[in-house]
mmCIF file of N, CA and C in Angstrom:
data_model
loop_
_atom_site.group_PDB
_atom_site.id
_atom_site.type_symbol
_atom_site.label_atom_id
_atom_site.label_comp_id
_atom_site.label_asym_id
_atom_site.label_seq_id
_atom_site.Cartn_x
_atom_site.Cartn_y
_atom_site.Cartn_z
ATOM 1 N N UNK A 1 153.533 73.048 58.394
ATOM 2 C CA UNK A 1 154.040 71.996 59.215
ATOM 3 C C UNK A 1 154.024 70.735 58.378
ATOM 4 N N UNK A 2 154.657 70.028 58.421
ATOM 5 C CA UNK A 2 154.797 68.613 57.576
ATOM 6 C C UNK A 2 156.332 67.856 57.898
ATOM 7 N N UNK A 3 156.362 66.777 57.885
ATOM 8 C CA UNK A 3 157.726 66.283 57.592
ATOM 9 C C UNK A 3 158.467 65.808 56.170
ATOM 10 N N UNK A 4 159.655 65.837 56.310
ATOM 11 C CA UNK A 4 160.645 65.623 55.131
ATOM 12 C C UNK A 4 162.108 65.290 55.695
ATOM 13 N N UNK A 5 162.650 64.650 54.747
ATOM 14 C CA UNK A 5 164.080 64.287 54.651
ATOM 15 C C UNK A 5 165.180 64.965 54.272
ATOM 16 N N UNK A 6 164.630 65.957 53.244
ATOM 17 C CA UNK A 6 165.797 66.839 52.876
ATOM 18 C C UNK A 6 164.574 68.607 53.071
ATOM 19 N N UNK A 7 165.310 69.344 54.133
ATOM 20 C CA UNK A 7 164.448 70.309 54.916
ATOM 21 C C UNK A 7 164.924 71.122 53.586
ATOM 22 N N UNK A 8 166.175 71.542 53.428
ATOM 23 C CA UNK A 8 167.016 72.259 52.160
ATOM 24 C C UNK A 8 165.657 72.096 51.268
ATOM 25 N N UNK A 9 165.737 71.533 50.616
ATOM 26 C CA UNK A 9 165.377 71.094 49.168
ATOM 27 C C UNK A 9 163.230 71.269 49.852
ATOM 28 N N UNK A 10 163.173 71.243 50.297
ATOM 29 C CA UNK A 10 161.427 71.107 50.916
ATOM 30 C C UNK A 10 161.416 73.240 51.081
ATOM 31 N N UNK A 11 161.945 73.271 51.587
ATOM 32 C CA UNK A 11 162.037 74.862 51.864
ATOM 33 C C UNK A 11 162.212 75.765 50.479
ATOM 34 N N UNK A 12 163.573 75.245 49.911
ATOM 35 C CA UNK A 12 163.088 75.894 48.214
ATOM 36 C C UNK A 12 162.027 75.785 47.549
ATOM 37 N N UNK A 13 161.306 74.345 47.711
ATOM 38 C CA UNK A 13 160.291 74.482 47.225
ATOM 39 C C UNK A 13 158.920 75.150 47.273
ATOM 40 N N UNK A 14 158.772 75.162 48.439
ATOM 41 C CA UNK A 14 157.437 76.244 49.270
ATOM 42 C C UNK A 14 157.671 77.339 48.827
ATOM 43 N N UNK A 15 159.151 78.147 48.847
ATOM 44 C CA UNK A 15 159.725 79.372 48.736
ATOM 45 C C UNK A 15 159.583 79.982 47.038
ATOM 46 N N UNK A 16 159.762 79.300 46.255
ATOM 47 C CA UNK A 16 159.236 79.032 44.954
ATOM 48 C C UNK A 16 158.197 79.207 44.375
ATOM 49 N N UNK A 17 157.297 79.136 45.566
ATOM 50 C CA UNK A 17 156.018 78.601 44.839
ATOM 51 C C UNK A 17 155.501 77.423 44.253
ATOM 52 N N UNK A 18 156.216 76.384 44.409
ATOM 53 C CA UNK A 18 155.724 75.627 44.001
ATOM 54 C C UNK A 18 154.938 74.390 44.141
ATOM 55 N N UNK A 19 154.469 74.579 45.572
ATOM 56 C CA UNK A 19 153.378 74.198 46.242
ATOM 57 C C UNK A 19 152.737 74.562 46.532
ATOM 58 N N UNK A 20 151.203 74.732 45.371
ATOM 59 C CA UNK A 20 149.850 75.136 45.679
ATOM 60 C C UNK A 20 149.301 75.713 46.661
ATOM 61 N N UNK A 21 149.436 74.734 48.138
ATOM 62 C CA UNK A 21 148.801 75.164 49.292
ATOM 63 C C UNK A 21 149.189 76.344 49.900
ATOM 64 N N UNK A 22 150.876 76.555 49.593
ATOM 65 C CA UNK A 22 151.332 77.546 50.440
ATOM 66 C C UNK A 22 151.949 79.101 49.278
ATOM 67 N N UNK A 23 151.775 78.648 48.158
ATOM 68 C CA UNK A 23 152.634 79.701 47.295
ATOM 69 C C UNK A 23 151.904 80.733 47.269
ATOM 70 N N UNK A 24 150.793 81.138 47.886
ATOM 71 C CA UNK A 24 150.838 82.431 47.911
ATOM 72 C C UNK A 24 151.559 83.555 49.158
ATOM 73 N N UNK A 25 152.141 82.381 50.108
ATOM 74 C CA UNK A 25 152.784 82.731 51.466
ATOM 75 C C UNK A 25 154.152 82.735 51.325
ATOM 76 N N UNK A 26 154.751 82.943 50.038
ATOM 77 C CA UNK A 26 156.099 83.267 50.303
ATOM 78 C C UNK A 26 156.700 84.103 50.528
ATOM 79 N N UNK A 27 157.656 84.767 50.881
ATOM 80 C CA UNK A 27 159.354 83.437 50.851
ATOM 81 C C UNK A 27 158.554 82.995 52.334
ATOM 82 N N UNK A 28 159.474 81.584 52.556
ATOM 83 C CA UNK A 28 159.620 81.278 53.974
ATOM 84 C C UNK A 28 160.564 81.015 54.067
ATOM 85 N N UNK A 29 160.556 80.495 55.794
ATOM 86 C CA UNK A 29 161.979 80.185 56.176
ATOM 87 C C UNK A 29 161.508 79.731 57.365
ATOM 88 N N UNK A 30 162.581 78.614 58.265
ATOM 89 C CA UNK A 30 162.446 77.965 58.921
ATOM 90 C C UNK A 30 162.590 78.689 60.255
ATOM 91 N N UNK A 31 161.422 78.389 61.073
ATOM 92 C CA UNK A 31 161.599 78.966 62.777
ATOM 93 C C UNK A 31 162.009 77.660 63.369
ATOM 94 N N UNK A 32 161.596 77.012 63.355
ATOM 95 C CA UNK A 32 161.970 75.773 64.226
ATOM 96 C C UNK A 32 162.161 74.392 63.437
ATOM 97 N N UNK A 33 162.779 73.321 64.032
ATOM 98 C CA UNK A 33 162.397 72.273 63.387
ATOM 99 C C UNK A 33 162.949 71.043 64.451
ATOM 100 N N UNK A 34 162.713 69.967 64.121
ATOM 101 C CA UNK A 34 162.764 68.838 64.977
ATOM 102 C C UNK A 34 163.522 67.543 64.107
ATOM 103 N N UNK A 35 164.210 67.143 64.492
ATOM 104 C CA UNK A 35 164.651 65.595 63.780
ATOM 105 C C UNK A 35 164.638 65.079 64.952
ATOM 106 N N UNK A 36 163.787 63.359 63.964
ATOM 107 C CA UNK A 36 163.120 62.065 64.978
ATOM 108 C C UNK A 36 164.418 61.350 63.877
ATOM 109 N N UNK A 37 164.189 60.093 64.585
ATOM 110 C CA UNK A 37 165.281 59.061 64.149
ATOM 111 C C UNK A 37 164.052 58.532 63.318
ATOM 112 N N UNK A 38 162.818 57.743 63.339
ATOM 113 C CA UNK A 38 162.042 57.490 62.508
ATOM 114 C C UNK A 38 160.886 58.126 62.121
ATOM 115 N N UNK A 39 160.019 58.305 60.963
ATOM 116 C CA UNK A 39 159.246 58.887 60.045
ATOM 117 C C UNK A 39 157.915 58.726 60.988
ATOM 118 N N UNK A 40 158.222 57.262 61.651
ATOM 119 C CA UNK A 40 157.015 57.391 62.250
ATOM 120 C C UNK A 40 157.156 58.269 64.038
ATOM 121 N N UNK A 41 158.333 58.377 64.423
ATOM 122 C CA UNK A 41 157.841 59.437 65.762
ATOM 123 C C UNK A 41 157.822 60.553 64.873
ATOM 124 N N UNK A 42 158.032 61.117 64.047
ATOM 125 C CA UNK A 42 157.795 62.847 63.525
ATOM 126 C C UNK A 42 156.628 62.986 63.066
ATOM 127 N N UNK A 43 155.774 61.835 62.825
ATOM 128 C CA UNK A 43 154.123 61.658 62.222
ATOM 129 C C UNK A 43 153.706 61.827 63.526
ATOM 130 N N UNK A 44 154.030 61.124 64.553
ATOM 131 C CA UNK A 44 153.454 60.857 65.923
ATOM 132 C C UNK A 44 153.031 62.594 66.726
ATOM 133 N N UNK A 45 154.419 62.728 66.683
ATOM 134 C CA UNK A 45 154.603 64.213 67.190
ATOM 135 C C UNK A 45 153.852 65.616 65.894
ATOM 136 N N UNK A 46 153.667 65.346 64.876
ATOM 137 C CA UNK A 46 153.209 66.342 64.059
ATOM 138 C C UNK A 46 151.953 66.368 64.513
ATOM 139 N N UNK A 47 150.959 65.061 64.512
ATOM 140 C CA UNK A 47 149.579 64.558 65.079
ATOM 141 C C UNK A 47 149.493 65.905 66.403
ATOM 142 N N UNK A 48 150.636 65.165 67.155
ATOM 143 C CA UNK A 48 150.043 65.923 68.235
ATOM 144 C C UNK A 48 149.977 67.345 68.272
ATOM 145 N N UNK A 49 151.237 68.102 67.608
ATOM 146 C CA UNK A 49 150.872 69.620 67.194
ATOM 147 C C UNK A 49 149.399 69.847 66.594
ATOM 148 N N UNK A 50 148.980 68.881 65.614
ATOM 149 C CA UNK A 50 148.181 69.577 64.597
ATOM 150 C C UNK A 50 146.691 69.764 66.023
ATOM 151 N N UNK A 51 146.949 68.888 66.871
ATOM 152 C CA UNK A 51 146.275 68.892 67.596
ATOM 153 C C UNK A 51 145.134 69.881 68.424
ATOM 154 N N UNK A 52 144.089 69.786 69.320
ATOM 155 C CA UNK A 52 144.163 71.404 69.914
ATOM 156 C C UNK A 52 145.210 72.009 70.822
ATOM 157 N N UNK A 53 144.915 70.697 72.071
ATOM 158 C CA UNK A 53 146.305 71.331 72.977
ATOM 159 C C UNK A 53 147.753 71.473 72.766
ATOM 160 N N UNK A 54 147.673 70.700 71.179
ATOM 161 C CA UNK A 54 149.022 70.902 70.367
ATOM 162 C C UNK A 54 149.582 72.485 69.616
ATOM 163 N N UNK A 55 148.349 72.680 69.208
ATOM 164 C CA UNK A 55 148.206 74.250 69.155
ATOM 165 C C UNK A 55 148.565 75.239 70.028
ATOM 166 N N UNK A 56 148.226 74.733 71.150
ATOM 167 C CA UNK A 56 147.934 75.718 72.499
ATOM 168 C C UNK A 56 149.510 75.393 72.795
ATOM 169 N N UNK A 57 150.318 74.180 72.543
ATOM 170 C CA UNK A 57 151.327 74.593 73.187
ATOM 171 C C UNK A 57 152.714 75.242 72.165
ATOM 172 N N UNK A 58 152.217 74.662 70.835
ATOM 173 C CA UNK A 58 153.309 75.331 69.697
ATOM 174 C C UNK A 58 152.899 76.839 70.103
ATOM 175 N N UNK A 59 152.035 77.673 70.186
ATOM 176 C CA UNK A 59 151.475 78.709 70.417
ATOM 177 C C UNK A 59 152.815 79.120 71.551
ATOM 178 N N UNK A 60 152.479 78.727 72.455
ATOM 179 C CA UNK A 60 153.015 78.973 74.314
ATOM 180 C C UNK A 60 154.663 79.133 73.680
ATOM 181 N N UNK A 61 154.837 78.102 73.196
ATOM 182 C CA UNK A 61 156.668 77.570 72.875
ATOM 183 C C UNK A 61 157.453 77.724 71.863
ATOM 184 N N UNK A 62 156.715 78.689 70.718
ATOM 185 C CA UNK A 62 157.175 78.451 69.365
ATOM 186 C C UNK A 62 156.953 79.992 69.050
ATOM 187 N N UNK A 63 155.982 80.223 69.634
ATOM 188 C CA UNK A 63 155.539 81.784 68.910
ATOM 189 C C UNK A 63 156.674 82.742 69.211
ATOM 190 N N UNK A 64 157.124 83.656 68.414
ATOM 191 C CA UNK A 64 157.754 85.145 68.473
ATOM 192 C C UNK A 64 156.625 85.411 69.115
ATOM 193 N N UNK A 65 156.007 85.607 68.847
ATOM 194 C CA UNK A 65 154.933 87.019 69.525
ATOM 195 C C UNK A 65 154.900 86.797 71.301
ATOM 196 N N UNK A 66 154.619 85.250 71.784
ATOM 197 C CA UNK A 66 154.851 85.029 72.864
ATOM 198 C C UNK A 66 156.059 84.874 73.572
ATOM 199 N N UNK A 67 157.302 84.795 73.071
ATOM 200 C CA UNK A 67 158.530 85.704 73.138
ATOM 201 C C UNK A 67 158.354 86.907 74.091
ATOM 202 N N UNK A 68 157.762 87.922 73.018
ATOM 203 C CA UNK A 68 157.698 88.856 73.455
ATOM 204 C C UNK A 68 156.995 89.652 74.419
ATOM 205 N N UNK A 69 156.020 88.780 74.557
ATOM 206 C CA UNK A 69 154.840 89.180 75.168
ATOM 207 C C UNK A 69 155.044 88.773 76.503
ATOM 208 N N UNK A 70 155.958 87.783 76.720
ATOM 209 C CA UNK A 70 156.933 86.986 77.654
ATOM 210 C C UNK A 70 157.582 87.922 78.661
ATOM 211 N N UNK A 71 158.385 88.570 78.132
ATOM 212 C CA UNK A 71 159.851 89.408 78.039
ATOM 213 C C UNK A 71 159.061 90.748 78.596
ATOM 214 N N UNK A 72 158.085 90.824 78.076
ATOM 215 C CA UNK A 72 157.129 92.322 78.585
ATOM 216 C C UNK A 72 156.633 92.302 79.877
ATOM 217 N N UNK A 73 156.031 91.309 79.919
ATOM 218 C CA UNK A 73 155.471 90.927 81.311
ATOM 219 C C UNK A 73 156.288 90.648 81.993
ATOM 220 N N UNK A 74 157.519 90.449 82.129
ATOM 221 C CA UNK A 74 158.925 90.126 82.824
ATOM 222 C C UNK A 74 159.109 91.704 83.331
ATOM 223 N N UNK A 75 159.093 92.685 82.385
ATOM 224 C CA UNK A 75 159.711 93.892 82.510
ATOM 225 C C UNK A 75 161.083 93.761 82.065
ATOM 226 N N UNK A 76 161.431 93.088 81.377
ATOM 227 C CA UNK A 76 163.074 92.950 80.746
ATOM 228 C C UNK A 76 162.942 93.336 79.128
ATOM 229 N N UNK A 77 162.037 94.125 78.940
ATOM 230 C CA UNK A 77 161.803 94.478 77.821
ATOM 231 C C UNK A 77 160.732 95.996 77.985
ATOM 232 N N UNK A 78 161.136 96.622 77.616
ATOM 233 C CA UNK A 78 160.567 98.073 77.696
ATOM 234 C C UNK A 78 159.207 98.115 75.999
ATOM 235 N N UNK A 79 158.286 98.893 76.611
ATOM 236 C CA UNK A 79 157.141 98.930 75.586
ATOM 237 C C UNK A 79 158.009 99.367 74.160
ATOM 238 N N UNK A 80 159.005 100.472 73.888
ATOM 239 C CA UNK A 80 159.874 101.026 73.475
ATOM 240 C C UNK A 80 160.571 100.280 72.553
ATOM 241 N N UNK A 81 160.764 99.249 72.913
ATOM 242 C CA UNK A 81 162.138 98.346 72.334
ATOM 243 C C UNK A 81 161.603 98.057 70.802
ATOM 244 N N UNK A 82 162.286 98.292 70.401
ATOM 245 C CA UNK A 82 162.135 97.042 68.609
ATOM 246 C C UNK A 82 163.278 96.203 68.219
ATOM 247 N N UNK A 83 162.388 95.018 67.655
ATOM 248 C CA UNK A 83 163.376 93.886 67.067
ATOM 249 C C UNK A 83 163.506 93.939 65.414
ATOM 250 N N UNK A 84 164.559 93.575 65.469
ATOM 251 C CA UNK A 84 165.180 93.498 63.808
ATOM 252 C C UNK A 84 165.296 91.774 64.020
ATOM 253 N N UNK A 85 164.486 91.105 62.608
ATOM 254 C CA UNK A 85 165.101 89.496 63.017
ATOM 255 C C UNK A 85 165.011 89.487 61.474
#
């Protein structure tokens, strides 16, 4: 999670390896993302993800897994099913 200006060019780089923190987690690729008009609401709003109940709700709203786990408990999805993504 972090912000940037050019997502392109930030994503090759992670993907690369060439940021320490994350290069042993490559490739990536983007699930979600957000554009703020200023640097400072996307700091504002990152804060609050990094958060606990920020957690709890990227978790709730962001996750594949809760997707699915969603969709199951609906019954609009059979134990059976598999996804290709």
């Amino acid at each position: 999670m972090g912000s940037t200006e050019d997502l392109k060019s930030r994503l090759i780089k992670h993907s690369e390896g060439d940021v320490p923190h994350t290069s042993e987690f490559t490739p990536w690729k983007v699930e979600v993302y957000f554009a703020f008009e200023t640097r400072e609401k996307a700091a504002a709003f990152e804060d609050d993800l990094k958060s606990g109940s920020g957690h709890a709700f990227a978790k709730r709203h962001f996750s594949f897994e809760s997707l699915i786990d969603s969709l199951q408990n609906s019954n609009r999805l059979s134990e059976s099913s598999r996804f290709l993504v």
